[in-house]
mmCIF file of C-alpha atoms in Angstrom:
data_model
loop_
_atom_site.group_PDB
_atom_site.id
_atom_site.type_symbol
_atom_site.label_atom_id
_atom_site.label_comp_id
_atom_site.label_asym_id
_atom_site.label_seq_id
_atom_site.Cartn_x
_atom_site.Cartn_y
_atom_site.Cartn_z
ATOM 1 C CA MET V 1 -0.247 -0.057 0.151
ATOM 2 C CA ALA V 2 1.273 3.717 -1.162
ATOM 3 C CA PHE V 3 2.261 6.191 1.504
ATOM 4 C CA THR V 4 -0.561 8.604 1.923
ATOM 5 C CA ASP V 5 0.369 12.239 1.176
ATOM 6 C CA ALA V 6 0.738 12.809 5.043
ATOM 7 C CA GLU V 7 2.753 10.213 5.441
ATOM 8 C CA LYS V 8 5.036 10.903 2.585
ATOM 9 C CA THR V 9 4.804 14.809 4.485
ATOM 10 C CA ASP V 10 5.919 13.570 7.962
ATOM 11 C CA ILE V 11 8.846 11.466 6.334
ATOM 12 C CA ARG V 12 10.075 14.379 4.386
ATOM 13 C CA ARG V 13 9.996 16.499 7.497
ATOM 14 C CA PHE V 14 11.378 14.072 9.908
ATOM 15 C CA CYS V 15 14.003 13.805 7.451
ATOM 16 C CA GLY V 16 14.997 17.580 7.135
ATOM 17 C CA TYR V 17 13.891 18.300 3.811
ATOM 18 C CA PRO V 18 11.456 20.804 2.991
ATOM 19 C CA VAL V 19 7.984 21.130 1.972
ATOM 20 C CA PHE V 20 7.408 19.433 -1.591
ATOM 21 C CA GLY V 21 4.521 21.943 -2.483
ATOM 22 C CA GLY V 22 1.931 22.127 -4.812
ATOM 23 C CA GLN V 23 3.392 23.666 -8.016
ATOM 24 C CA PRO V 24 6.317 22.817 -9.494
ATOM 25 C CA VAL V 25 8.678 25.783 -9.877
ATOM 26 C CA GLN V 26 10.827 25.664 -13.171
ATOM 27 C CA ALA V 27 14.798 25.268 -13.073
ATOM 28 C CA PHE V 28 15.343 25.823 -9.403
ATOM 29 C CA GLY V 29 14.340 25.018 -5.870
ATOM 30 C CA HIS V 30 14.557 21.568 -3.637
ATOM 31 C CA ARG V 31 12.813 19.513 -6.190
ATOM 32 C CA PHE V 32 15.925 19.638 -8.359
ATOM 33 C CA TYR V 33 17.918 18.520 -5.291
ATOM 34 C CA GLN V 34 19.333 14.844 -6.585
ATOM 35 C CA GLN V 35 18.816 13.444 -2.670
ATOM 36 C CA TYR V 36 15.741 15.176 -2.510
ATOM 37 C CA GLY V 37 15.183 13.131 -6.056
ATOM 38 C CA THR V 38 16.429 9.949 -4.542
ATOM 39 C CA LEU V 39 14.227 10.411 -1.540
ATOM 40 C CA GLU V 40 10.832 11.168 -3.554
ATOM 41 C CA PHE V 41 11.720 8.001 -5.669
ATOM 42 C CA ARG V 42 12.275 5.754 -2.544
ATOM 43 C CA LEU V 43 8.843 6.983 -1.343
ATOM 44 C CA ASN V 44 6.695 5.766 -4.151
ATOM 45 C CA ASN V 45 8.963 2.595 -4.620
ATOM 46 C CA LEU V 46 9.048 0.885 -1.204
ATOM 47 C CA GLN V 47 8.560 -2.426 -0.936
ATOM 48 C CA ALA V 48 4.959 -3.708 0.949
ATOM 49 C CA SER V 49 7.395 -4.640 3.957
ATOM 50 C CA GLU V 50 9.799 -1.759 4.040
ATOM 51 C CA GLU V 51 6.789 0.463 4.095
ATOM 52 C CA ALA V 52 5.525 -1.569 7.174
ATOM 53 C CA VAL V 53 8.828 -0.916 8.637
ATOM 54 C CA ILE V 54 8.519 2.792 8.504
ATOM 55 C CA ARG V 55 5.256 3.377 9.236
ATOM 56 C CA THR V 56 5.437 0.842 12.198
ATOM 57 C CA THR V 57 9.312 1.884 13.943
ATOM 58 C CA TYR V 58 9.563 5.147 12.100
ATOM 59 C CA LEU V 59 6.335 6.972 12.022
ATOM 60 C CA THR V 60 4.997 5.952 15.101
ATOM 61 C CA ASN V 61 8.029 6.660 17.108
ATOM 62 C CA LEU V 62 9.052 9.817 15.446
ATOM 63 C CA THR V 63 5.551 11.339 16.366
ATOM 64 C CA GLN V 64 5.631 10.304 19.900
ATOM 65 C CA LEU V 65 9.163 11.841 20.492
ATOM 66 C CA GLU V 66 8.257 14.688 18.914
ATOM 67 C CA SER V 67 5.107 15.236 20.789
ATOM 68 C CA ASP V 68 7.396 14.167 24.145
ATOM 69 C CA ILE V 69 9.703 17.284 23.289
ATOM 70 C CA VAL V 70 6.846 19.889 23.205
ATOM 71 C CA GLY V 71 5.378 18.161 26.286
ATOM 72 C CA THR V 72 8.666 19.519 28.093
ATOM 73 C CA ARG V 73 6.776 22.752 28.349
ATOM 74 C CA SER V 74 4.943 21.714 31.170
ATOM 75 C CA ASN V 75 8.332 21.401 33.022
ATOM 76 C CA LEU V 76 9.913 24.661 32.311
ATOM 77 C CA ASP V 77 8.846 26.599 35.255
ATOM 78 C CA THR V 78 9.660 23.730 37.966
ATOM 79 C CA ASP V 79 13.501 23.029 39.067
ATOM 80 C CA GLN V 80 12.775 21.359 42.147
ATOM 81 C CA ALA V 81 9.382 20.207 43.727
ATOM 82 C CA ALA V 82 9.252 17.953 47.105
ATOM 83 C CA VAL V 83 11.995 14.997 46.024
ATOM 84 C CA TRP V 84 10.989 14.975 42.375
ATOM 85 C CA THR V 85 14.145 17.290 40.268
ATOM 86 C CA HIS V 86 13.686 18.353 37.196
ATOM 87 C CA ASN V 87 16.338 17.446 34.468
ATOM 88 C CA LYS V 88 17.552 20.783 33.233
ATOM 89 C CA ASN V 89 18.539 19.053 30.087
ATOM 90 C CA GLU V 90 15.324 17.530 29.391
ATOM 91 C CA GLN V 91 14.363 19.427 26.463
ATOM 92 C CA ARG V 92 17.879 18.761 24.903
ATOM 93 C CA ASP V 93 18.079 14.892 25.679
ATOM 94 C CA ARG V 94 14.785 14.458 24.150
ATOM 95 C CA GLU V 95 15.542 16.511 20.817
ATOM 96 C CA GLN V 96 18.883 14.332 20.484
ATOM 97 C CA LEU V 97 16.946 10.885 20.804
ATOM 98 C CA PHE V 98 14.548 12.414 18.275
ATOM 99 C CA ASP V 99 17.356 13.750 15.666
ATOM 100 C CA SER V 100 18.841 10.601 16.295
ATOM 101 C CA TRP V 101 15.738 8.261 15.343
ATOM 102 C CA ARG V 102 15.222 10.800 12.672
ATOM 103 C CA ARG V 103 18.670 9.912 10.953
ATOM 104 C CA LYS V 104 17.974 6.565 11.590
ATOM 105 C CA LEU V 105 15.273 6.754 8.794
ATOM 106 C CA CYS V 106 17.202 8.869 6.529
ATOM 107 C CA GLY V 107 19.974 5.960 6.554
ATOM 108 C CA PHE V 108 17.032 3.501 6.140
ATOM 109 C CA LEU V 109 15.668 5.388 3.092
ATOM 110 C CA GLY V 110 19.099 5.573 2.326
ATOM 111 C CA VAL V 111 19.119 9.362 1.784
ATOM 112 C CA PRO V 112 21.490 11.776 3.507
ATOM 113 C CA PRO V 113 19.706 13.822 6.139
ATOM 114 C CA GLY V 114 18.192 17.141 4.668
ATOM 115 C CA SER V 115 19.270 20.908 5.526
ATOM 116 C CA ALA V 116 16.556 20.962 8.677
ATOM 117 C CA LEU V 117 18.777 17.768 10.013
ATOM 118 C CA GLY V 118 21.945 19.537 9.370
ATOM 119 C CA GLY V 119 22.624 17.655 6.211
ATOM 120 C CA GLY V 120 22.619 20.922 4.051
ATOM 121 C CA ASN V 121 26.260 20.844 2.940
ATOM 122 C CA SER V 122 25.676 17.433 0.723
ATOM 123 C CA ILE V 123 23.133 18.266 -1.418
ATOM 124 C CA ASN V 124 23.933 18.737 -5.016
ATOM 125 C CA LEU V 125 22.006 20.681 -7.830
ATOM 126 C CA VAL V 126 21.078 18.542 -10.897
ATOM 127 C CA VAL V 127 21.415 20.530 -14.266
#
């Protein structure tokens, strides 16, 4: 079963690639980057078992990890309460775990991380 548009959007986002957009822009833009093209090709041509791994292992866990990062906002005002002490590095630690899983998804797909994941220096323009 092919990925839905929403799943493709999440995969692109988690891999650090910019939005795909609805209108192709002639001669420039991220659609002309070789790595972005590879990602799109893979998303459209995976085997059903590979899609299942992405859905069950990566998309499910990455969505939860991303929500956990946002959830740290509820602890930002507490440094210590009774015997409980807030991990001052909680947000940083969660972001590192989230980014680690994002990189694992890129590795599984065989594409370099996109610019939003620190991989912007490796993108080549196809002419």
